[in-house]
Coordinates of C-alpha atoms in Angstrom, one line a residue:
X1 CA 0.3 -134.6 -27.6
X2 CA 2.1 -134.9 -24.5
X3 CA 0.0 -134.9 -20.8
X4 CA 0.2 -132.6 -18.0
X5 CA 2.5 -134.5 -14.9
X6 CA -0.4 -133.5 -12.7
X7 CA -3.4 -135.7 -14.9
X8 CA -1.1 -138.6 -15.1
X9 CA -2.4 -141.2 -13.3
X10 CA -0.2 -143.2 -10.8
X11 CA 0.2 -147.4 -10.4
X12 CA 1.0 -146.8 -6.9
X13 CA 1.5 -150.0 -4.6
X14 CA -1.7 -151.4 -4.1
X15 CA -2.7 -155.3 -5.2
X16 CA -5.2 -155.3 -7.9
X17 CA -7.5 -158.1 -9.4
X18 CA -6.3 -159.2 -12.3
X19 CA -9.5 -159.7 -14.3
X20 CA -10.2 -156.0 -13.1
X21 CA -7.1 -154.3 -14.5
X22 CA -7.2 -155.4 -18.2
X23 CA -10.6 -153.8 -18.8
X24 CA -8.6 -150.7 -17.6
X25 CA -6.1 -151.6 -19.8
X26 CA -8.9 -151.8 -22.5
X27 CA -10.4 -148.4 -21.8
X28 CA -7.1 -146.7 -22.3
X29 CA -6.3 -148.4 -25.6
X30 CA -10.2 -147.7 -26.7
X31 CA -9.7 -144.3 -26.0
X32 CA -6.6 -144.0 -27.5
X33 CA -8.3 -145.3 -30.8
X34 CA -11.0 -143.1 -30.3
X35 CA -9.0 -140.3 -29.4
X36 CA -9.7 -138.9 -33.0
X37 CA -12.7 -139.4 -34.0
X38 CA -13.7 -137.3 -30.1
X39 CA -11.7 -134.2 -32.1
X40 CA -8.8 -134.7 -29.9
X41 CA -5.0 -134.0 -31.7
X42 CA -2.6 -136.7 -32.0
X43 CA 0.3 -137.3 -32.2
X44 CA 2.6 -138.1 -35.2
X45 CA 2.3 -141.6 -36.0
X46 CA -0.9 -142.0 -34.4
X47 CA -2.5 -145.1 -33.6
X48 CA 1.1 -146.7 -32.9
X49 CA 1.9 -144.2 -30.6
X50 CA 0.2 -141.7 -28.4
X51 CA 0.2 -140.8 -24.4
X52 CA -3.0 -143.4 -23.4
X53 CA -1.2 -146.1 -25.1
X54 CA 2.1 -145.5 -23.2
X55 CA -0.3 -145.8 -20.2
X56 CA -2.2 -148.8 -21.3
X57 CA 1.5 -150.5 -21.9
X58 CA 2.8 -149.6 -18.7
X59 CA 0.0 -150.9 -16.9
X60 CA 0.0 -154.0 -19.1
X61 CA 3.4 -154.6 -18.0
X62 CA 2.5 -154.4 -14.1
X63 CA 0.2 -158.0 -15.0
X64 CA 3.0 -160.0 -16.3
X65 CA 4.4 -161.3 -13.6
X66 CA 0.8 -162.9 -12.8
X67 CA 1.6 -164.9 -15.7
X68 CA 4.9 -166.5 -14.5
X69 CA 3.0 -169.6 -13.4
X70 CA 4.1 -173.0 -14.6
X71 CA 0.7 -173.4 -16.4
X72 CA 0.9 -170.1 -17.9
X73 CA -2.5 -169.6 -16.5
X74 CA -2.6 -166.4 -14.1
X75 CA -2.7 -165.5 -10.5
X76 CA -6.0 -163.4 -9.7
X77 CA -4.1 -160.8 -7.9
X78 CA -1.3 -158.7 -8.5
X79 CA 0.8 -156.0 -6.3
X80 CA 1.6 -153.5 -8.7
X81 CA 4.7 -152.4 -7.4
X82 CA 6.4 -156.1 -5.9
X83 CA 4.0 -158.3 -8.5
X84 CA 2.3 -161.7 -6.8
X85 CA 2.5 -161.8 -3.5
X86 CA 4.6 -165.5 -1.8
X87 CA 1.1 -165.9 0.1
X88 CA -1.1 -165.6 -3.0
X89 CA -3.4 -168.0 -3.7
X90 CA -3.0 -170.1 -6.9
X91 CA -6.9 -170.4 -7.5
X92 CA -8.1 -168.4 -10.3
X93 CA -11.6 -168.6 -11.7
X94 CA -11.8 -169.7 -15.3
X95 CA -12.8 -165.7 -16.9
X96 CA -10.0 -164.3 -14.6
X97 CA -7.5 -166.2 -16.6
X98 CA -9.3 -166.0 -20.1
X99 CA -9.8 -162.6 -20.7
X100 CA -7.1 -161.0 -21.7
X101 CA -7.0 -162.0 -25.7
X102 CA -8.9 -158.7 -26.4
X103 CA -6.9 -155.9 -24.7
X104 CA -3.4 -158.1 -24.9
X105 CA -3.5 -158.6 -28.9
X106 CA -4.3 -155.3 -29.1
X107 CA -1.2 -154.0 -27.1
X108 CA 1.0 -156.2 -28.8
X109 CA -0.8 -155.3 -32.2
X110 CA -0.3 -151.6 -31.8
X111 CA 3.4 -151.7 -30.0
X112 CA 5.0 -154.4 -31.9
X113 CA 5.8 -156.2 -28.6
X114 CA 4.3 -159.2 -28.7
X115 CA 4.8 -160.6 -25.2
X116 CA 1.2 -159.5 -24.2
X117 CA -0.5 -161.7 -26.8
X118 CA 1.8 -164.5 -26.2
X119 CA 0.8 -164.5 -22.6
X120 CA -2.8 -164.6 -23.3
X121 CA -2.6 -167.1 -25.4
X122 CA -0.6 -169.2 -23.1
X123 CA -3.4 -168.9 -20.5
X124 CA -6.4 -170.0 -23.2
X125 CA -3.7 -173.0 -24.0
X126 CA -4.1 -173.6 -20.3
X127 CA -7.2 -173.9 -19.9
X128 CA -8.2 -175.7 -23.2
X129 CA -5.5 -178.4 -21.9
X130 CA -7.0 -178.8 -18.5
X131 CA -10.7 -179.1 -19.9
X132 CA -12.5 -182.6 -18.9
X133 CA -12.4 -185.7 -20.8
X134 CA -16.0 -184.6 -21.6
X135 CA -14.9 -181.5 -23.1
X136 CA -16.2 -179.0 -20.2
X137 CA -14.3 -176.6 -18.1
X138 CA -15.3 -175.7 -14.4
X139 CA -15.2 -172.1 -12.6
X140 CA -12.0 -172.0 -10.7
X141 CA -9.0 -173.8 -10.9
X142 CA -5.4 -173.8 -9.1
X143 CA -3.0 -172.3 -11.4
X144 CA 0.3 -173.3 -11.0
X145 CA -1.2 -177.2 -10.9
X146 CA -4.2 -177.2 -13.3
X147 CA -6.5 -179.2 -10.7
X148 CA -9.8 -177.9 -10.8
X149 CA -11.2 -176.9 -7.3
X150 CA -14.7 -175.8 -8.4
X151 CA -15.7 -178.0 -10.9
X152 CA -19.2 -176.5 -11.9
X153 CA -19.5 -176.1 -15.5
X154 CA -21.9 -173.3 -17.1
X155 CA -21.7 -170.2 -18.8
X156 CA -22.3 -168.0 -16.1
X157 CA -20.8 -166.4 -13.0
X158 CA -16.9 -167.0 -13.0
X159 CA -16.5 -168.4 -16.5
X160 CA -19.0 -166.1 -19.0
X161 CA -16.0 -163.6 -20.5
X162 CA -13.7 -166.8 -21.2
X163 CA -16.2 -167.5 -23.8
X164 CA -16.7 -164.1 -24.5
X165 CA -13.1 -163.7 -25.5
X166 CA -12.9 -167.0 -27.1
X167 CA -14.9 -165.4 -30.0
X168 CA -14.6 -161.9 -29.9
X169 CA -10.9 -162.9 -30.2
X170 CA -11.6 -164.8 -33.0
X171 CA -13.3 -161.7 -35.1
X172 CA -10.4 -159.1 -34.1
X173 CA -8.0 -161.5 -34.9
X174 CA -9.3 -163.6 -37.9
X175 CA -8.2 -166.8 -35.9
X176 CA -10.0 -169.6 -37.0
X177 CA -8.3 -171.7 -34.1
X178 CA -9.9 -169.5 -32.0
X179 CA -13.3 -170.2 -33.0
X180 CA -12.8 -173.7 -33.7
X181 CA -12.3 -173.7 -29.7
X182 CA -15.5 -172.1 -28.8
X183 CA -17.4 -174.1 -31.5
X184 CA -15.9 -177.0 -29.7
X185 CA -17.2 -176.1 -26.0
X186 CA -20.6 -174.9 -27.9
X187 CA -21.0 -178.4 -28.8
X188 CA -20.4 -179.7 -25.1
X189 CA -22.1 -177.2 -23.6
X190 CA -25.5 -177.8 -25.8
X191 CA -25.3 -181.5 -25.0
X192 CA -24.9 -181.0 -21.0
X193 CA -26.2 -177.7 -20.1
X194 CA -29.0 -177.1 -22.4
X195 CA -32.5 -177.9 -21.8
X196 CA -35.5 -176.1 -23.3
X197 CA -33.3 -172.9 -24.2
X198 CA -31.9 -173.0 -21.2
X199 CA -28.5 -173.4 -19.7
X200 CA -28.0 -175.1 -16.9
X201 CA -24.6 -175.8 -14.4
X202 CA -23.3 -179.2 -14.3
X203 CA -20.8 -181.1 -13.1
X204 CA -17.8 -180.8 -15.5
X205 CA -16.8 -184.6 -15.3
X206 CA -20.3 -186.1 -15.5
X207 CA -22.1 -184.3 -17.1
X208 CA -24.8 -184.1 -14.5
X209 CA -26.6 -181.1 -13.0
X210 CA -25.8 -179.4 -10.1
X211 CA -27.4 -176.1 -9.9
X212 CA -30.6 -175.6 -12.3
X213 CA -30.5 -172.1 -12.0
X214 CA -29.9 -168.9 -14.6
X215 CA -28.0 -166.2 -13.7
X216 CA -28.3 -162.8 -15.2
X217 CA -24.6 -162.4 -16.1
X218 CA -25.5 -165.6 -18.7
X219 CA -27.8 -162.8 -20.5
X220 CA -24.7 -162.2 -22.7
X221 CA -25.0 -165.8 -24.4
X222 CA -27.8 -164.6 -27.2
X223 CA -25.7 -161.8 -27.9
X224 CA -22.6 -164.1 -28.5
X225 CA -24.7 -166.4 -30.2
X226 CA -25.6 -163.4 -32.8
X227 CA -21.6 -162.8 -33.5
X228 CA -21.4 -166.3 -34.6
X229 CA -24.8 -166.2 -36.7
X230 CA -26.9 -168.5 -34.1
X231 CA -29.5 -166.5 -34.8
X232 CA -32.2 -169.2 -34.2
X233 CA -31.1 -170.3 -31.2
X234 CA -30.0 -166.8 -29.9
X235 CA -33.6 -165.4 -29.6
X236 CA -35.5 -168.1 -28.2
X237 CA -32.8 -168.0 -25.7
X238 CA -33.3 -164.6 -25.4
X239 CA -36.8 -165.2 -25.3
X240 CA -36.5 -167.2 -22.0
X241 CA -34.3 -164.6 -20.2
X242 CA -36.9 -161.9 -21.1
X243 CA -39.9 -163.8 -19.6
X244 CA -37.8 -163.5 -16.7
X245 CA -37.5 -160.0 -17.0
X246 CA -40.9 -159.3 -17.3
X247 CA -42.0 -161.7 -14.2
X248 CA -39.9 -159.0 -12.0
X249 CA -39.1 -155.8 -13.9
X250 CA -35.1 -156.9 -14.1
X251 CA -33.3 -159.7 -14.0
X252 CA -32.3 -161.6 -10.3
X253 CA -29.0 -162.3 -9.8
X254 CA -30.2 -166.2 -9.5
X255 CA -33.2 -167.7 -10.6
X256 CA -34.5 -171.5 -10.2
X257 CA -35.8 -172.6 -13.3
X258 CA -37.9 -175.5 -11.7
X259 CA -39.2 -173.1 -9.6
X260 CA -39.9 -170.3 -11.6
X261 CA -38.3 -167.9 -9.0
X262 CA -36.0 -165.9 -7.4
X263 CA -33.5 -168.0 -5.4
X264 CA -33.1 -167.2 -1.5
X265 CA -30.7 -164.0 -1.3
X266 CA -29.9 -163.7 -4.6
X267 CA -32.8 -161.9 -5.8
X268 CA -31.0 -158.4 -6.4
X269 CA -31.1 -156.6 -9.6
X270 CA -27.5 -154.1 -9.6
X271 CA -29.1 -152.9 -13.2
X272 CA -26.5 -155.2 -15.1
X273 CA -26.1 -154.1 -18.9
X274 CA -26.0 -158.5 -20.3
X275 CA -30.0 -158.6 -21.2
X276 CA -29.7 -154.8 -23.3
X277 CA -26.1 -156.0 -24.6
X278 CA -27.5 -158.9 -26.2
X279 CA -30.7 -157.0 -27.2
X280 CA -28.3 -154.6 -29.2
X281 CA -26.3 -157.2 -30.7
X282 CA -29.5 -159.0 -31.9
X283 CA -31.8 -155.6 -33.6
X284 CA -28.0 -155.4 -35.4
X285 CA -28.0 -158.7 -36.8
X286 CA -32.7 -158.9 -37.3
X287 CA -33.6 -155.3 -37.7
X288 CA -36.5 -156.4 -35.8
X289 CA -37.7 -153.6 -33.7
X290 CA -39.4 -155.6 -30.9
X291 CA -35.9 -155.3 -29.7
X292 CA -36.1 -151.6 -29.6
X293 CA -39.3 -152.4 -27.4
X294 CA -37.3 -154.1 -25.5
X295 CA -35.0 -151.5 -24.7
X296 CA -37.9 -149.1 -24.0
X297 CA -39.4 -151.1 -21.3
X298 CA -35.9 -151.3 -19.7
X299 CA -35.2 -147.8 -19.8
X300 CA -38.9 -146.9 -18.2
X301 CA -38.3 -149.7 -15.7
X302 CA -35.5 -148.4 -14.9
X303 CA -36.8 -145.0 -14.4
X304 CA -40.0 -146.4 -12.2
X305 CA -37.6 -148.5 -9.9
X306 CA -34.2 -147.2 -9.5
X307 CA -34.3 -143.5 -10.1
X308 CA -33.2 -141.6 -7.0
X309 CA -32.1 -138.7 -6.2
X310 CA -28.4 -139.0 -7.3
X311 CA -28.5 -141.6 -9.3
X312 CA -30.1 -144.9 -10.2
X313 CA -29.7 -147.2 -7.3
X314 CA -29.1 -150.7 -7.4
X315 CA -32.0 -152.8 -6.8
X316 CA -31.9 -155.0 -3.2
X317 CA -34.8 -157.2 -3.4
X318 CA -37.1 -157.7 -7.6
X319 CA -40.0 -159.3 -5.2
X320 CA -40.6 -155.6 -3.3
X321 CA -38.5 -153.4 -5.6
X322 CA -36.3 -151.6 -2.2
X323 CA -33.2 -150.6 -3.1
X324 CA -29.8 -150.3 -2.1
X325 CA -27.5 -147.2 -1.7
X326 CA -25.2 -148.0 -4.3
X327 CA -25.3 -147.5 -8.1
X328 CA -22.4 -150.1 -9.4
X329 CA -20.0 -148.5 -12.2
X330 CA -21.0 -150.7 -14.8
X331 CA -24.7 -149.4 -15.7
X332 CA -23.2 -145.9 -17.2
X333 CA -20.1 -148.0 -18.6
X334 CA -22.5 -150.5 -20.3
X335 CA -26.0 -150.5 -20.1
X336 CA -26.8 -147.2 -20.6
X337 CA -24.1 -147.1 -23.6
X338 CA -26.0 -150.7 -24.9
X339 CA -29.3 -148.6 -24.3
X340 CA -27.9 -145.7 -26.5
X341 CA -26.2 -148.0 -28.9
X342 CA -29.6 -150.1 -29.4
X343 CA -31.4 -146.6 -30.1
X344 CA -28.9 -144.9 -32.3
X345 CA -28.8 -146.7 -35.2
X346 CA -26.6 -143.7 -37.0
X347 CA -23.9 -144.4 -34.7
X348 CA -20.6 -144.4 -35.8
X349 CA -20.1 -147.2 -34.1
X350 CA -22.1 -149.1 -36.2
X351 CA -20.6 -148.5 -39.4
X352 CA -21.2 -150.9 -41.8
X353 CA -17.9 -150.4 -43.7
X354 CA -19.4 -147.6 -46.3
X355 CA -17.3 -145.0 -44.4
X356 CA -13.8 -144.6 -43.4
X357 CA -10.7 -142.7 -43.2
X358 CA -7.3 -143.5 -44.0
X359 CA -4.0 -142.9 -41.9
X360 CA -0.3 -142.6 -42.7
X361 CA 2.0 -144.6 -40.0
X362 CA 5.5 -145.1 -39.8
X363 CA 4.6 -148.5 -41.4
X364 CA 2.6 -146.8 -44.6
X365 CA -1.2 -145.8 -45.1
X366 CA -3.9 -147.7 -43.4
X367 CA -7.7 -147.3 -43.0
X368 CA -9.2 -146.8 -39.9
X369 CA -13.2 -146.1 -38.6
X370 CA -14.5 -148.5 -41.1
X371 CA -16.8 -150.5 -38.8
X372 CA -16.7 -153.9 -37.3
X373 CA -15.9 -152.7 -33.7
X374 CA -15.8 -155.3 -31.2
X375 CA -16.2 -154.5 -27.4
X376 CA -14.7 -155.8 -24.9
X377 CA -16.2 -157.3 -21.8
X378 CA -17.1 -153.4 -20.0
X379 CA -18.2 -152.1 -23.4
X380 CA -15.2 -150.5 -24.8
X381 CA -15.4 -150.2 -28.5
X382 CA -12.1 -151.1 -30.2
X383 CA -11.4 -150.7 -34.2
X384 CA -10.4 -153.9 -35.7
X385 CA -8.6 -152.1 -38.7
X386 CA -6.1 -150.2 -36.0
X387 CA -4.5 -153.7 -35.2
X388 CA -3.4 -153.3 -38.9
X389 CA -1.7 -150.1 -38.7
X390 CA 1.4 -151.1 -36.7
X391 CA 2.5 -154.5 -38.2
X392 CA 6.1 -155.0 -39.3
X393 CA 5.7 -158.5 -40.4
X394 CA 5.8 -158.5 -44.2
X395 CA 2.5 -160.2 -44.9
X396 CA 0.5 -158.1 -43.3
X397 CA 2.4 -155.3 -44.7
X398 CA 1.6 -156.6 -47.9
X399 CA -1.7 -157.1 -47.4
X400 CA -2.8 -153.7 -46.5
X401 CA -0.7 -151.9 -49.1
X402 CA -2.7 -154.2 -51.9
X403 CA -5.5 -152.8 -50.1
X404 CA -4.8 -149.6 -49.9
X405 CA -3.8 -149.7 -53.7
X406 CA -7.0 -151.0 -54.3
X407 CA -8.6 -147.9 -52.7
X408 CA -6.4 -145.5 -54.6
X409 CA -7.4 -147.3 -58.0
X410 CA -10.8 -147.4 -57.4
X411 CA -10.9 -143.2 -57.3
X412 CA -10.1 -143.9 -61.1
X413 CA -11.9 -146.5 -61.9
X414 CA -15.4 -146.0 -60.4
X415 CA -17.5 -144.9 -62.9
X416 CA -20.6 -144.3 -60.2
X417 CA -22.5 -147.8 -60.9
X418 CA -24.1 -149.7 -58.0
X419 CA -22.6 -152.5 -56.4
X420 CA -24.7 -155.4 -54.4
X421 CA -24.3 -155.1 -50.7
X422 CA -21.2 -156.9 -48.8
X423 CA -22.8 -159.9 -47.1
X424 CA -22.0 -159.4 -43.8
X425 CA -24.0 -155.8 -44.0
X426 CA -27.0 -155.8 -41.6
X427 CA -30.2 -155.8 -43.7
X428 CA -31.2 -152.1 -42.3
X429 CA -27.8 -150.4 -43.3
X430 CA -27.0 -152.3 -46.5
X431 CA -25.9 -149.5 -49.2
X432 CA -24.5 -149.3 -52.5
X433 CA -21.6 -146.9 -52.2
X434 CA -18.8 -147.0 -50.3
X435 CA -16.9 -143.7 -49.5
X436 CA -13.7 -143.2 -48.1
X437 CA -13.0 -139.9 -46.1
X438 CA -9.8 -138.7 -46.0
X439 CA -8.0 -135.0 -45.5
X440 CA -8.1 -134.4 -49.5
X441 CA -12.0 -135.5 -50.0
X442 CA -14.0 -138.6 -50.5
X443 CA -12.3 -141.5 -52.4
X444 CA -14.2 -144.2 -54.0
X445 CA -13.7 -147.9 -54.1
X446 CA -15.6 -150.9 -55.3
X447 CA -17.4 -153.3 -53.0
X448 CA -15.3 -156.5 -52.6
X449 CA -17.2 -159.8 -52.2
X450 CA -14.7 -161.5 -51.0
X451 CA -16.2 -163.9 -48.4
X452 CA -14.7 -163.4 -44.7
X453 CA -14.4 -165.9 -42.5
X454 CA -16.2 -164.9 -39.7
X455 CA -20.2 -163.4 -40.8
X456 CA -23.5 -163.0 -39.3
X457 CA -26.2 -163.3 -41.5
X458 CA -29.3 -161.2 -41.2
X459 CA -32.6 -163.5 -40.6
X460 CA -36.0 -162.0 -39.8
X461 CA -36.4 -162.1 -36.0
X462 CA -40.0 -162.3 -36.0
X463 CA -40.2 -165.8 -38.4
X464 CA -37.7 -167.3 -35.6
X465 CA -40.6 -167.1 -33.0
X466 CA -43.8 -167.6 -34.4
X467 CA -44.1 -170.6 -33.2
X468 CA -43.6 -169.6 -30.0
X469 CA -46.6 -167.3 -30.1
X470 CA -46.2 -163.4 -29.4
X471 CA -43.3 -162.7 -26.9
X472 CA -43.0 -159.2 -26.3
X473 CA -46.4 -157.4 -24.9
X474 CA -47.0 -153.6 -25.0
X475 CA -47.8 -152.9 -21.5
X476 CA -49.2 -149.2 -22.2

């Protein structure tokens, strides 16, 4: 499939944010994996080539030379055409420069270059190096020294995706070292910044606090805290940021926790998707469907509040409910799609791995669609299993034609008996057969136990709370 000269898009010479441009990059390489299950042709070869991942590698390539720093940490901004500007400024906040491990493996993963991964790493190597001596990092920092110049400490605005990425990364890639690093700044960050399920901003060298306030953005913490199986602590946190929700309708860009209000001209609500994103990710890992109440009250909020004419407008001020005329790009890119996701429990993006198809590649046969998608930080879904499809070192070569063999035996073998349920299944969608779709029919396989290294167990979400008393009220 080739595209028309007229739909290609253009990087003309314009200077774009840095942390702006890989989600870009991510759309075009989750709509390149998507491309077939959306009934669009492909090309020979398919996922390791194809027109949107010739775009997502060309625009890839216009963000390198923001990596040429002698930290390897990035510069926020780059011209697309000339790369960084002589008068850029070196100060980069901590998620600009750690959020690329996502979109970057990926690339590399699917184009055998691996200069894009390298780079990310580099920049998490950065910043893990330039961390305090008590383990915390602050929001922005100078990038060609590695001085910290705001040296609040939270998981918030400014530093939220770096931790994001940090295990998310860890999942797609099966990189323990990854998640050894996030369990490392979990530990840190529970010791300073936690108090009463809350999570606080200190000071990164002292440990002491400097702003007791919650952001909305820091909504996405129980959700995180779900991929790693914190399931405990995940919904009493979540608990907190939903009595929030419920004081105002929506969550305030600030709000003092001492106080139990909105701070002074911070209390707009631009719909932001975090509170539904981490509602999705923890009906997923419970099956509780107080979450799907949840979801409900948001959607009818949202409906009573920001519903306008063309659109759903941003909220100005939670106290009076006026609004602004501006609906921001990311409530159809994520919180409606969380919204659907959360009620849509057929999705195939939820696959639990009992369906799949299989793909031939330059490289051999690989399996694709069976579950596990991760997204990245604006909600685009990317298949694990494609990062598979591409690889030209032996191991992994190896590894997915054992696989693969194992698939093929199994159509043999099978004699129709039931199997117990892959632990990392979520309790709602365990199932006893697994079925492989391909162009030639269904194939069968048995269900391997093998442990993997990264699970989320499924825990009853109501018995985590009942000692909190009831949470979530029907208001009809």
């Amino acid at each position: 499939m080739s595209m028309h000269p007229s739909l290609r898009p253009t990087f003309e010479a314009v200077t774009w944010c840095v942390l702006l441009l890989s989600p870009v990059v991510g759309g075009l390489l989750s709509a390149h994996l998507l491309s077939r299950e959306g009934g669009i042709a492909v090309e020979p070869g398919w996922p390791c080539v194809g027109p949107l991942l010739r775009l997502a590698e060309e625009a890839a390539r216009k963000l390198l030379p923001a990596f040429q720093t002698p930290t390897g940490m990035p510069f926020g901004t780059v011209n697309l055409m000339n790369g960084v500007n002589p008068s850029e400024t070196p100060v980069t906040c901590t998620a600009g420069i750690g959020t690329f491990i996502l979109e970057f493996a990926t690339l590399s993963r699917l184009t055998g270059d691996p200069v894009f991964e390298e780079v990310a790493r580099k920049a998490l190597d950065g910043l893990w190096n330039s961390r305090s001596d008590i383990g915390l990092v602050g929001n922005h920092i100078d990038v060609l020294t590695s001085k910290w110049v705001a040296q609040d400490a939270g998981i918030g605005a400014g530093v939220d995706s770096y931790f994001e990425y940090l295990v998310k990364g860890a999942i797609l890639l099966q990189d323990e070292g990854l998640m050894s690093t996030f369990l490392d700044y979990e530990k840190v960050i529970t010791n300073y910044s936690k108090f009463d399920d809350w999570y606080v901003w200190v000071q990164m060298y002292k440990g002491t606090v400097s702003m007791p306030v919650f952001q909305s953005l820091e909504a996405f913490w129980p959700g995180l805290q779900s991929l790693i199986g914190d399931i405990n602590n995940a919904v009493k946190t979540f608990h907190n940021y939903y009595q929030v929700w419920k004081q105002y309708g929506g969550l305030p860009e600030f709000y003092s926790i001492p106080q139990g209000s909105t701070v002074d001209k911070r209390e707009g609500y631009p719909l932001r998707p975090e509170l539904v994103e981490s509602a999705m990710y923890l009906y997923r890992a419970t099956g509780d469907p107080t979450f799907l109440e949840l979801g409900r009250d948001v959607v009818e909020a949202i409906e009573k509040i920001s519903r306008v004419d063309c659109g759903y407008a941003t909220v100005r001020d939670l106290r009076d409910h006026k609004l602004d005329n501006r609906m921001e790009s990311f409530f159809l890119a994520e919180t409606v799609k969380y919204l659907y996701l959360l009620f849509d429990p057929d999705n195939f993006l939820h696959n639990d791995g009992s369906s799949f198809h299989t793909v031939t590649t330059p490289y051999g046969e690989c399996v694709l669609g069976a579950g596990g998608y991760l997204f990245n930080t604006e909600a685009h879904p990317i298949d694990p299993a494609a990062l598979h499809c591409c690889s030209q070192r032996r191991q992994e070569r190896w590894e997915v034609e054992a696989l693969m063999q194992e698939f093929h035996s199994a159509r043999y073998e099978r004699t129709g008996s039931h199997h117990a349920s892959s632990p990392v299944q979520s309790s709602q969608h365990g199932k006893s057969k697994r079925t492989a779709q391909n162009g030639d029919g269904a194939k069968k396989r048995r269900n391997k136990k093998g442990g993997c290294v990264l699970s989320c167990p499924s825990q009853p979400f109501s018995s985590k709370l009942a000692v909190l008393g009831q949470v979530f009220t029907d208001s009809s």
